[in-house]
Amino acid sequence: MLPVLDEIASRQFGVFTSAQALAAGHSRDEVRTLLRTRAWSRRRRGVYCAGDVAARAAGDPRLAHLLDVAAVLVALPRRPAVSHASAAAVHGLLVPRRGLTEVRLTDPYNWRVGRGYRVSQGGLPARAVAGWGPFSVTAVARTLVDCAREWELVDAVVALDDALHRGLTDPLLLRESVAGARHWEGSARAARAVRLADGRAESPLESAGRVQIVTSGLPVPELQVELWDDEGFIGRVDGWYDDAAVALEFDGAVKYLDPRGGRSPGEVLWQEKRREDRMRAAGARPVRIAKADLGAPWSGVRGRLRTLLLTPYAGPRGFRVVRRPSLTG
């Protein structure tokens, strides 16, 4: 690739057009040869990338999608903003596996559908747009609300919780974005997701579990509550119901199968057992919820939780609670 074209491709996140290749000094015969030998790879009609870039993208769905986004943008006569799930990929937000099936764009004046992409028509005030190299992309809060208008509730809350936890947005910006979308399709769905979002959640399982609890008609638990006894800190629980002294632990297999800190799985299991024994001795009632419980077994978990919550704990409380401030106001 000639240096001029290499610089153009770098600015455009790895892609370039046939017109740009010819203007940089490549002949049509060279272009055909480079494509035939796979030194270059075609992303869409008249848009290419280097073969090594295509090879990296083949093993990385997010990178592959971003290449497709850039390829669509350089091929369009207008430059709409990257939006919805495509913008979520740009910002590094959590996107469900099925979320990157097509390139999503937004234009204030036009809508259109083409091969592999869809342009929605929608307002783009300056505060709702950010830069992405030579292109534009909806800001994080607007992106999350656009996604929440279309995604399943659990996927939206998982992404919102994660973005809040990492400080990529804040509750005020999210509420402003919801207000700006109040007349759009799916706005009520997005508003519900934003109300449920809580940046104290520390994993997708915690977020998904909380959504399952709430949509089952159970109350929202307090998040990331610390329990202390006379000997000191017992531990921080993922969810807490104070009246019933119920402590929720969303249990991922990774904690046991690939533990941190050089500990063995057996050590982690033993420490968790001792922690739970100490919690019970202090009067708390722990309930562990695994990812598998959010499927078919949920009715049993829900029944157990409901029974516990309907029976306020009347025993001795050998613990005290330290609450973590909410990030959502």
Coordinates of N, CA and C in Angstrom, one line a residue, residues 132-255:
W132 N -15.6 10.7 16.2 CA -14.9 9.4 16.1 C -14.1 9.5 14.8
G133 N -12.8 10.0 15.0 CA -12.0 10.3 13.9 C -12.7 11.3 12.9
P134 N -12.7 10.9 11.6 CA -13.4 11.8 10.7 C -14.9 11.7 10.7
F135 N -15.4 10.8 11.5 CA -16.9 10.6 11.6 C -17.4 11.1 12.9
S136 N -18.8 11.0 13.0 CA -19.4 11.4 14.3 C -20.2 10.2 14.8
V137 N -20.4 10.2 16.1 CA -21.0 9.1 16.8 C -21.9 9.6 17.9
T138 N -23.0 9.0 18.2 CA -23.9 9.5 19.3 C -23.1 9.3 20.6
A139 N -23.3 10.3 21.5 CA -22.6 10.3 22.8 C -23.1 9.1 23.6
V140 N -22.3 8.8 24.6 CA -22.6 7.5 25.4 C -24.0 7.5 25.9
A141 N -24.5 8.6 26.6 CA -25.9 8.5 27.1 C -26.9 8.4 26.0
R142 N -26.8 9.1 25.0 CA -27.8 9.0 23.9 C -27.7 7.5 23.3
T143 N -26.5 7.0 23.1 CA -26.3 5.7 22.6 C -27.1 4.6 23.5
L144 N -26.9 4.7 24.8 CA -27.5 3.8 25.7 C -29.0 3.9 25.6
V145 N -29.5 5.1 25.5 CA -31.0 5.2 25.5 C -31.5 4.7 24.1
D146 N -30.8 5.0 23.0 CA -31.3 4.5 21.7 C -31.3 2.9 21.8
C147 N -30.3 2.3 22.4 CA -30.2 0.9 22.5 C -31.3 0.4 23.4
A148 N -31.6 1.0 24.5 CA -32.6 0.6 25.4 C -34.0 0.7 24.8
R149 N -34.2 1.6 23.8 CA -35.5 1.6 23.2 C -35.8 0.4 22.4
E150 N -34.7 -0.4 22.0 CA -34.9 -1.5 21.1 C -34.5 -2.9 21.8
W151 N -33.6 -2.9 22.7 CA -33.1 -4.1 23.3 C -34.1 -4.7 24.3
E152 N -33.9 -5.9 24.7 CA -34.6 -6.5 25.8 C -34.2 -5.8 27.1
L153 N -35.0 -5.7 28.0 CA -34.8 -5.0 29.3 C -33.5 -5.4 29.9
V154 N -33.3 -6.7 30.0 CA -32.1 -7.2 30.7 C -30.8 -6.8 30.0
D155 N -30.8 -6.8 28.7 CA -29.6 -6.4 28.0 C -29.3 -4.9 28.2
A156 N -30.4 -4.1 28.2 CA -30.3 -2.6 28.4 C -29.7 -2.3 29.8
V157 N -30.3 -3.0 30.8 CA -29.8 -2.7 32.1 C -28.4 -3.1 32.4
V158 N -28.0 -4.3 31.8 CA -26.6 -4.7 31.9 C -25.7 -3.7 31.3
A159 N -26.0 -3.1 30.1 CA -25.1 -2.1 29.5 C -25.1 -0.8 30.3
L160 N -26.3 -0.4 30.8 CA -26.4 0.8 31.6 C -25.6 0.7 32.9
D161 N -25.8 -0.4 33.6 CA -25.1 -0.6 34.9 C -23.6 -0.5 34.6
D162 N -23.1 -1.2 33.6 CA -21.7 -1.3 33.3 C -21.1 0.1 33.0
A163 N -21.9 0.9 32.2 CA -21.4 2.2 31.8 C -21.4 3.1 33.0
L164 N -22.4 3.0 33.9 CA -22.4 3.9 35.1 C -21.2 3.4 36.0
H165 N -21.0 2.1 36.1 CA -20.0 1.6 37.0 C -18.6 2.1 36.6
R166 N -18.4 2.2 35.3 CA -17.1 2.6 34.7 C -17.0 4.1 34.6
G167 N -18.0 4.8 34.9 CA -18.0 6.3 34.8 C -18.0 6.8 33.4
L168 N -18.6 6.0 32.5 CA -18.7 6.5 31.1 C -19.8 7.4 30.8
T169 N -20.8 7.5 31.8 CA -21.9 8.4 31.7 C -22.3 8.6 33.1
D170 N -23.4 9.5 33.3 CA -23.9 9.7 34.6 C -25.4 9.7 34.6
P171 N -26.1 9.6 35.7 CA -27.6 9.5 35.7 C -28.3 10.7 35.1
L172 N -27.7 11.9 35.3 CA -28.3 13.2 34.8 C -28.3 13.1 33.3
L173 N -27.2 12.7 32.7 CA -27.2 12.7 31.2 C -28.1 11.6 30.7
L174 N -28.3 10.5 31.4 CA -29.2 9.5 30.9 C -30.6 10.0 31.0
R175 N -31.0 10.6 32.1 CA -32.3 11.2 32.2 C -32.6 12.2 31.2
E176 N -31.6 13.1 30.9 CA -31.8 14.1 29.8 C -32.0 13.4 28.4
S177 N -31.3 12.3 28.2 CA -31.4 11.6 26.9 C -32.8 10.9 26.8
V178 N -33.3 10.4 28.0 CA -34.6 9.8 28.0 C -35.7 10.9 27.7
A179 N -35.5 12.0 28.3 CA -36.5 13.1 28.1 C -36.5 13.5 26.6
G180 N -35.3 13.6 26.0 CA -35.2 14.0 24.6 C -35.8 12.9 23.7
A181 N -36.0 11.7 24.1 CA -36.5 10.7 23.3 C -38.0 10.3 23.6
R182 N -38.6 11.2 24.4 CA -39.9 10.8 25.0 C -41.0 10.6 23.9
H183 N -40.9 11.2 22.7 CA -41.9 11.0 21.7 C -41.5 9.9 20.7
W184 N -40.4 9.2 20.9 CA -39.9 8.2 20.0 C -40.4 6.8 20.4
E185 N -40.4 6.0 19.4 CA -40.8 4.6 19.6 C -39.8 3.9 20.6
G186 N -40.4 3.2 21.6 CA -39.6 2.6 22.6 C -39.1 3.4 23.7
S187 N -39.6 4.7 23.8 CA -39.1 5.6 24.9 C -39.5 5.1 26.3
A188 N -40.7 4.5 26.4 CA -41.1 4.0 27.7 C -40.2 2.9 28.2
R189 N -39.9 2.0 27.2 CA -39.0 0.9 27.5 C -37.6 1.4 28.0
A190 N -37.1 2.5 27.3 CA -35.8 3.0 27.7 C -35.9 3.7 29.1
A191 N -37.0 4.4 29.3 CA -37.2 5.0 30.6 C -37.2 4.0 31.8
R192 N -37.8 2.9 31.5 CA -37.8 1.8 32.6 C -36.4 1.3 32.8
A193 N -35.7 1.1 31.8 CA -34.3 0.6 31.9 C -33.4 1.6 32.7
V194 N -33.6 2.8 32.4 CA -32.8 3.8 33.1 C -33.2 3.9 34.5
R195 N -34.4 3.8 34.8 CA -34.9 3.8 36.3 C -34.3 2.6 37.0
L196 N -34.1 1.5 36.3 CA -33.6 0.3 37.0 C -32.1 0.3 37.1
A197 N -31.4 1.1 36.3 CA -30.0 1.1 36.2 C -29.3 1.5 37.5
D198 N -28.2 0.9 37.9 CA -27.5 1.2 39.1 C -26.1 0.8 39.0
G199 N -25.2 1.8 39.0 CA -23.8 1.6 38.8 C -23.1 0.9 39.9
R200 N -23.8 0.6 41.0 CA -23.1 -0.2 42.0 C -23.0 -1.7 41.6
A201 N -23.8 -2.1 40.7 CA -23.7 -3.5 40.2 C -22.3 -3.7 39.6
E202 N -21.7 -4.8 39.9 CA -20.3 -5.1 39.5 C -20.1 -6.2 38.5
S203 N -21.2 -6.7 38.0 CA -21.1 -7.8 37.0 C -22.4 -7.9 36.2
P204 N -22.3 -8.4 35.0 CA -23.5 -8.6 34.2 C -24.5 -9.5 34.9
L205 N -24.0 -10.5 35.6 CA -24.9 -11.4 36.4 C -25.6 -10.7 37.4
E206 N -25.0 -9.8 38.2 CA -25.7 -9.0 39.2 C -26.8 -8.2 38.5
S207 N -26.5 -7.6 37.4 CA -27.5 -6.8 36.7 C -28.7 -7.6 36.2
A208 N -28.4 -8.8 35.6 CA -29.4 -9.7 35.0 C -30.2 -10.2 36.2
G209 N -29.6 -10.6 37.3 CA -30.3 -11.1 38.4 C -31.3 -10.1 39.0
R210 N -30.8 -8.9 39.1 CA -31.7 -7.8 39.6 C -32.9 -7.6 38.7
V211 N -32.7 -7.6 37.4 CA -33.9 -7.5 36.5 C -34.8 -8.7 36.7
Q212 N -34.3 -9.9 36.8 CA -35.1 -11.0 37.0 C -36.0 -10.9 38.3
I213 N -35.3 -10.4 39.3 CA -36.0 -10.2 40.6 C -37.2 -9.2 40.5
V214 N -36.9 -8.1 39.9 CA -37.9 -7.0 39.8 C -39.0 -7.4 38.9
T215 N -38.7 -8.0 37.7 CA -39.8 -8.4 36.8 C -40.6 -9.6 37.3
S216 N -40.1 -10.2 38.4 CA -40.9 -11.3 39.0 C -41.8 -10.8 40.1
G217 N -41.8 -9.5 40.3 CA -42.7 -8.9 41.2 C -42.1 -8.7 42.6
L218 N -40.9 -9.0 42.8 CA -40.2 -8.9 44.1 C -39.6 -7.5 44.2
P219 N -39.4 -7.0 45.4 CA -38.8 -5.6 45.6 C -37.3 -5.6 45.1
V220 N -36.9 -4.4 44.8 CA -35.5 -4.1 44.4 C -34.7 -4.2 45.6
P221 N -33.6 -5.0 45.6 CA -32.7 -5.1 46.8 C -31.8 -3.9 46.8
E222 N -31.3 -3.6 48.0 CA -30.1 -2.7 48.1 C -28.9 -3.4 47.5
L223 N -28.0 -2.6 47.0 CA -26.8 -3.2 46.3 C -25.5 -2.9 47.1
Q224 N -24.6 -3.9 47.0 CA -23.3 -3.8 47.6 C -23.3 -3.2 49.0
V225 N -23.9 -4.0 49.9 CA -24.0 -3.7 51.3 C -23.0 -4.4 52.1
E226 N -22.3 -3.8 53.0 CA -21.3 -4.4 53.8 C -21.9 -4.9 55.1
L227 N -21.5 -6.1 55.5 CA -21.9 -6.7 56.8 C -20.7 -6.8 57.7
W228 N -20.9 -6.3 59.0 CA -19.8 -6.3 60.0 C -20.4 -7.0 61.3
D229 N -19.5 -7.7 61.9 CA -19.9 -8.3 63.2 C -18.8 -7.8 64.3
D230 N -18.9 -8.4 65.5 CA -18.0 -7.9 66.5 C -16.5 -8.2 66.2
E231 N -16.3 -9.1 65.3 CA -14.9 -9.4 64.9 C -14.4 -8.5 63.8
G232 N -15.3 -7.8 63.2 CA -14.9 -6.9 62.1 C -15.7 -7.2 60.8
F233 N -15.1 -7.0 59.7 CA -15.8 -7.0 58.4 C -16.0 -8.5 58.0
I234 N -17.3 -8.8 57.7 CA -17.7 -10.1 57.3 C -17.5 -10.2 55.7
G235 N -18.1 -9.3 55.0 CA -18.1 -9.3 53.6 C -19.1 -8.3 53.0
R236 N -18.9 -8.1 51.7 CA -19.9 -7.2 51.0 C -20.8 -8.1 50.2
V237 N -22.1 -8.0 50.3 CA -23.0 -8.8 49.6 C -23.6 -8.0 48.4
D238 N -24.0 -8.8 47.4 CA -24.4 -8.1 46.1 C -25.8 -7.5 46.3
G239 N -26.6 -8.1 47.1 CA -28.0 -7.5 47.3 C -28.4 -7.7 48.7
W240 N -29.3 -6.9 49.2 CA -29.6 -6.9 50.7 C -31.1 -6.5 50.9
Y241 N -31.8 -7.3 51.6 CA -33.2 -6.9 52.1 C -33.1 -6.8 53.6
D242 N -33.2 -5.6 54.1 CA -32.9 -5.3 55.5 C -34.0 -6.0 56.5
D243 N -35.3 -5.8 56.2 CA -36.3 -6.3 57.1 C -36.2 -7.8 57.2
A244 N -35.9 -8.5 56.1 CA -35.8 -10.0 56.2 C -34.4 -10.5 56.4
A245 N -33.4 -9.5 56.5 CA -32.0 -9.9 56.7 C -31.6 -10.9 55.7
V246 N -32.0 -10.7 54.4 CA -31.7 -11.6 53.3 C -30.5 -11.0 52.5
A247 N -29.4 -11.8 52.4 CA -28.3 -11.4 51.6 C -28.2 -12.1 50.3
L248 N -28.2 -11.4 49.2 CA -28.1 -12.1 47.9 C -26.7 -12.1 47.4
E249 N -26.3 -13.3 46.9 CA -25.0 -13.5 46.3 C -25.1 -14.0 44.9
F250 N -24.8 -13.2 43.9 CA -24.9 -13.7 42.5 C -23.6 -14.4 42.2
D251 N -23.7 -15.7 42.1 CA -22.5 -16.6 42.1 C -22.1 -17.0 40.6
G252 N -21.0 -16.4 40.2 CA -20.4 -16.8 38.9 C -19.4 -18.0 39.0
A253 N -19.4 -18.8 38.0 CA -18.5 -20.0 38.1 C -17.0 -19.6 38.0
V254 N -16.7 -18.4 37.4 CA -15.3 -18.0 37.2 C -14.6 -17.9 38.5
K255 N -15.4 -17.4 39.5 CA -14.8 -17.1 40.8 C -14.2 -18.4 41.4

